GROMACS .gro file of C-alpha atoms in nm:
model
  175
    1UNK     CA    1  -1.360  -2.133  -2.290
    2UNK     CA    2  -1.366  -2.040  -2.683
    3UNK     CA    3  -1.101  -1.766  -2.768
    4UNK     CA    4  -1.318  -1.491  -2.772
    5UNK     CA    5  -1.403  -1.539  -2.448
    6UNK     CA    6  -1.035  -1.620  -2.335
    7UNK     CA    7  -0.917  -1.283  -2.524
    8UNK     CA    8  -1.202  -1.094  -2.346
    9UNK     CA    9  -1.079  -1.194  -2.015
   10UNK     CA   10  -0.729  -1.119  -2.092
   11UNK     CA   11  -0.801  -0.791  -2.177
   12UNK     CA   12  -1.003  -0.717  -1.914
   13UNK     CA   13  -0.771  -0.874  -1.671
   14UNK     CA   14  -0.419  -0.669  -1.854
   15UNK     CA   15  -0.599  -0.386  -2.013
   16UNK     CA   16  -0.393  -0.447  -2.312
   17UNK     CA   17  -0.518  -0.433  -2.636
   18UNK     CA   18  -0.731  -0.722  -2.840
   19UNK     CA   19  -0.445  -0.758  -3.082
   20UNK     CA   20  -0.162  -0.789  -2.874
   21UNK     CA   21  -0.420  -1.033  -2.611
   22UNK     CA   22  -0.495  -1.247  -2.932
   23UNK     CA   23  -0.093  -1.219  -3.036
   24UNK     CA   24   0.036  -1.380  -2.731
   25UNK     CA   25  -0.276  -1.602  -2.676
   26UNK     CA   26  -0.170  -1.781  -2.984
   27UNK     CA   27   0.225  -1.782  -2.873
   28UNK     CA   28   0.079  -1.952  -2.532
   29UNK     CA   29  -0.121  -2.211  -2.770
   30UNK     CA   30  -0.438  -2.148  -2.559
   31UNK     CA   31  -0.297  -2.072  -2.251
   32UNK     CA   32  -0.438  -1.816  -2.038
   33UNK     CA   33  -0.246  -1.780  -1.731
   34UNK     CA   34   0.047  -1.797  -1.926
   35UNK     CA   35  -0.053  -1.536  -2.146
   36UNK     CA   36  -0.159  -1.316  -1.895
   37UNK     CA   37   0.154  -1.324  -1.728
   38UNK     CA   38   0.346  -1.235  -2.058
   39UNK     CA   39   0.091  -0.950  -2.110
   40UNK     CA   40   0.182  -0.813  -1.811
   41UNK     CA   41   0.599  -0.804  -1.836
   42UNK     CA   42   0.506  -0.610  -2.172
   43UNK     CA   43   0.311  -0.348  -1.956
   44UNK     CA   44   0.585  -0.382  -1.667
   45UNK     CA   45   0.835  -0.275  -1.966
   46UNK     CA   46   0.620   0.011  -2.131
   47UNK     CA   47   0.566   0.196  -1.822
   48UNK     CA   48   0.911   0.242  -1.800
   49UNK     CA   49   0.961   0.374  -2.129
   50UNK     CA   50   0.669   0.613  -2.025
   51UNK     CA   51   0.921   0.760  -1.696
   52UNK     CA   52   1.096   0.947  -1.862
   53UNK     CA   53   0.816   1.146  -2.020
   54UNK     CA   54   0.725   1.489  -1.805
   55UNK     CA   55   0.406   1.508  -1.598
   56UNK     CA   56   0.261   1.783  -1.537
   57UNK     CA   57  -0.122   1.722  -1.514
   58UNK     CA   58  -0.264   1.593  -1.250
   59UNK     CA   59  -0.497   1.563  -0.924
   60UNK     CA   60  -0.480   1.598  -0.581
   61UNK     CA   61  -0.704   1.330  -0.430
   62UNK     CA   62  -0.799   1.342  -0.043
   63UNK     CA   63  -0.907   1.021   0.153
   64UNK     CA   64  -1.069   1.079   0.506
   65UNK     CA   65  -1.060   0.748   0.726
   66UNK     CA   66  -1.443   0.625   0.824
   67UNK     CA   67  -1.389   0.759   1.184
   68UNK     CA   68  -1.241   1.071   1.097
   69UNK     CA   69  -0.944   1.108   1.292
   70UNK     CA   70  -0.698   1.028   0.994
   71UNK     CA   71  -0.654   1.153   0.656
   72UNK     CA   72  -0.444   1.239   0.373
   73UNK     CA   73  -0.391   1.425   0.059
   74UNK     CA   74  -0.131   1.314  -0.250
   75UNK     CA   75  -0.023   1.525  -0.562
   76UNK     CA   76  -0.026   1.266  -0.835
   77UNK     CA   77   0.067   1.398  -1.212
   78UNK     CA   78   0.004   1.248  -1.509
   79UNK     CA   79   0.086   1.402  -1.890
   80UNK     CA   80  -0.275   1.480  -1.930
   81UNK     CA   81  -0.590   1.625  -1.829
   82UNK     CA   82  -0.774   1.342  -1.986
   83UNK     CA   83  -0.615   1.092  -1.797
   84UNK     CA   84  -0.682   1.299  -1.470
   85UNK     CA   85  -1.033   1.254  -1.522
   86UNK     CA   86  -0.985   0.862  -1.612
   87UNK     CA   87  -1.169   0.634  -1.347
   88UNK     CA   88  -0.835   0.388  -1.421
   89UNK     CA   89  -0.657   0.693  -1.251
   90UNK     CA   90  -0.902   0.836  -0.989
   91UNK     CA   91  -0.893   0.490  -0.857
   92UNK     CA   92  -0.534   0.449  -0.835
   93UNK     CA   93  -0.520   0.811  -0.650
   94UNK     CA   94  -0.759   0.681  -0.431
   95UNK     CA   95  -0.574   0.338  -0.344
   96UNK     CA   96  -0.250   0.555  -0.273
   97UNK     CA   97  -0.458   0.821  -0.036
   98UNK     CA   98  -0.554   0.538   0.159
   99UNK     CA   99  -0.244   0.354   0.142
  100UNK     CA  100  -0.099   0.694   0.308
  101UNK     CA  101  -0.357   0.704   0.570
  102UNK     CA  102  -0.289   0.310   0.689
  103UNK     CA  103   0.059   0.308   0.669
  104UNK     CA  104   0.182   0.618   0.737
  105UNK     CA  105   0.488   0.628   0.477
  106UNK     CA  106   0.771   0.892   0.580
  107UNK     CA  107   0.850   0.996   0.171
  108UNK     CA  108   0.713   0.895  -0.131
  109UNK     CA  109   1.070   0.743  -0.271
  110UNK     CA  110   1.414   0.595  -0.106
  111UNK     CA  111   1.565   0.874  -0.316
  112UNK     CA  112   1.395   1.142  -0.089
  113UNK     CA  113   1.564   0.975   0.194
  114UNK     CA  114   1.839   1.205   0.353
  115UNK     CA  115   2.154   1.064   0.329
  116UNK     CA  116   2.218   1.140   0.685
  117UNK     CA  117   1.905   0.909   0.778
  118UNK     CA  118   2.029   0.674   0.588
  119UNK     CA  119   2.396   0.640   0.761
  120UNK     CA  120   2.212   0.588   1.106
  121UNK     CA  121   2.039   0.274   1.009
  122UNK     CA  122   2.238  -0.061   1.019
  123UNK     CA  123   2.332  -0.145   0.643
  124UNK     CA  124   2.134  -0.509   0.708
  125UNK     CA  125   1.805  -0.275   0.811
  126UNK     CA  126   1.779  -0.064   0.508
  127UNK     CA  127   1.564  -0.239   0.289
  128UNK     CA  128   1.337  -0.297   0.551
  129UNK     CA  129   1.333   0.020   0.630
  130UNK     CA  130   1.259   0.144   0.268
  131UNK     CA  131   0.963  -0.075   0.276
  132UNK     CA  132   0.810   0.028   0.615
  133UNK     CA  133   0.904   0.443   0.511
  134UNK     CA  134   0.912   0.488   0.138
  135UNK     CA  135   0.554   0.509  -0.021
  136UNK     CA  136   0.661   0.311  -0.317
  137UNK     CA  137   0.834   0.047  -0.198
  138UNK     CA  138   0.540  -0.050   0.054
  139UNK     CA  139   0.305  -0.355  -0.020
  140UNK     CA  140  -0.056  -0.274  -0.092
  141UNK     CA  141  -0.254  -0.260   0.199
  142UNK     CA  142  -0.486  -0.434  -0.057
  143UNK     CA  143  -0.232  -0.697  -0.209
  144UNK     CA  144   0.075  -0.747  -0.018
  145UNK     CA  145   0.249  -0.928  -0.296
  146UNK     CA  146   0.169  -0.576  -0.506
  147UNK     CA  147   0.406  -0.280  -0.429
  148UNK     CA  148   0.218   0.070  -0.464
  149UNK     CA  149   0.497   0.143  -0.801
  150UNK     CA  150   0.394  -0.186  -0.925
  151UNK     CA  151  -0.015  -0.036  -0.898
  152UNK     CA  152   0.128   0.280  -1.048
  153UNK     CA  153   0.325   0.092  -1.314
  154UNK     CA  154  -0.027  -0.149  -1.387
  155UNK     CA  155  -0.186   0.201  -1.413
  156UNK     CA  156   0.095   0.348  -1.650
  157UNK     CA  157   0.072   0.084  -1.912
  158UNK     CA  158  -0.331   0.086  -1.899
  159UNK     CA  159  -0.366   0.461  -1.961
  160UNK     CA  160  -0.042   0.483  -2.224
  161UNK     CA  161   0.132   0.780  -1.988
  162UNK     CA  162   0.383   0.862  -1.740
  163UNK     CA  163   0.248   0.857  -1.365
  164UNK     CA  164   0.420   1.009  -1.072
  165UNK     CA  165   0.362   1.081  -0.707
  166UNK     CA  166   0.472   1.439  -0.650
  167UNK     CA  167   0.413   1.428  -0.304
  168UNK     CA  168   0.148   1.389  -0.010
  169UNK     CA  169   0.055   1.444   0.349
  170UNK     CA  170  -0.083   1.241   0.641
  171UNK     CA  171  -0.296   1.400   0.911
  172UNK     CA  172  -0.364   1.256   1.230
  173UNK     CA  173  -0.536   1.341   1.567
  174UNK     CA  174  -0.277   1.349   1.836
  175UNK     CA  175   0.011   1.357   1.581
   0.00000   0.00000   0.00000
């Protein structure tokens, strides 16, 4: 593979930018995988300079399982309009809706955990807990080694802006 080609799939693959792909291509001496993993820390690290930033744009995205007894809808915000109409973020809203609908998280964070809750579980349950309840702390129901804030965070460093769950619900027949 000629570098061209190599910095094409890194970008693809990262969504960073051609500079920084060919930057850190060169640092790797040719090496793709390595590269691409490097690429990625740097857009693990800019998404959390972006969390501080306010969001106040924003969809609310619906998913309705195939058989129609399940569904959900999720507030997601962004800082812009223009990234609310982003296919980048109308997929990730979509991932999370269905994400809602097969898991069935309690709350989107461990801080909207009550305390109260919290003191009734054994101290050697809670993280286990967190990951079974807390929207992002669950594994993708797509890529179990992926966390939903690690999709958001993937998503954040693509689009350049803050991302945040607001909040969602989960419908079910019988429930």
């Amino acid at each position: 593979m000629n570098e061209g080609d190599a910095i094409k799939e890194l970008r693809k693959s990262t969504g960073a930018p051609i500079l920084d792909c060919r930057k850190v291509l060169k640092e790797c001496g040719g090496d793709t995988e390595k590269a691409r993993v490097i690429l990625k820390e740097k857009g693990f690290a800019k998404a959390q300079r972006l969390e501080s930033r306010s969001a106040n744009q924003g969809t609310v995205a619906s998913y309705i399982h195939h058989d129609g007894k399940a569904g959900a809808l999720v507030e997601i915000n962004c800082e812009t309009d223009f990234v609310a109409k982003n296919e980048i973020f109308k997929a990730l809203a979509k991932e999370i809706t269905m994400q809602i609908v097969a898991c069935s998280p309690l709350c989107v964070a461990r801080e909207n955990v009550s305390p109260d809750a919290v003191a009734k579980i054994p101290e050697n349950e809670r993280e286990d807990f967190y990951k079974t309840s807390c929207l992002l702390e669950q594994p993708s129901i797509r890529d179990g080694a992926v966390t939903i804030r690690d999709l958001i965070k993937e998503a954040m460093s693509k689009l350049g802006e803050n991302i945040v769950v607001k909040r969602f619900i989960r419908y079910k027949v019988g429930e």
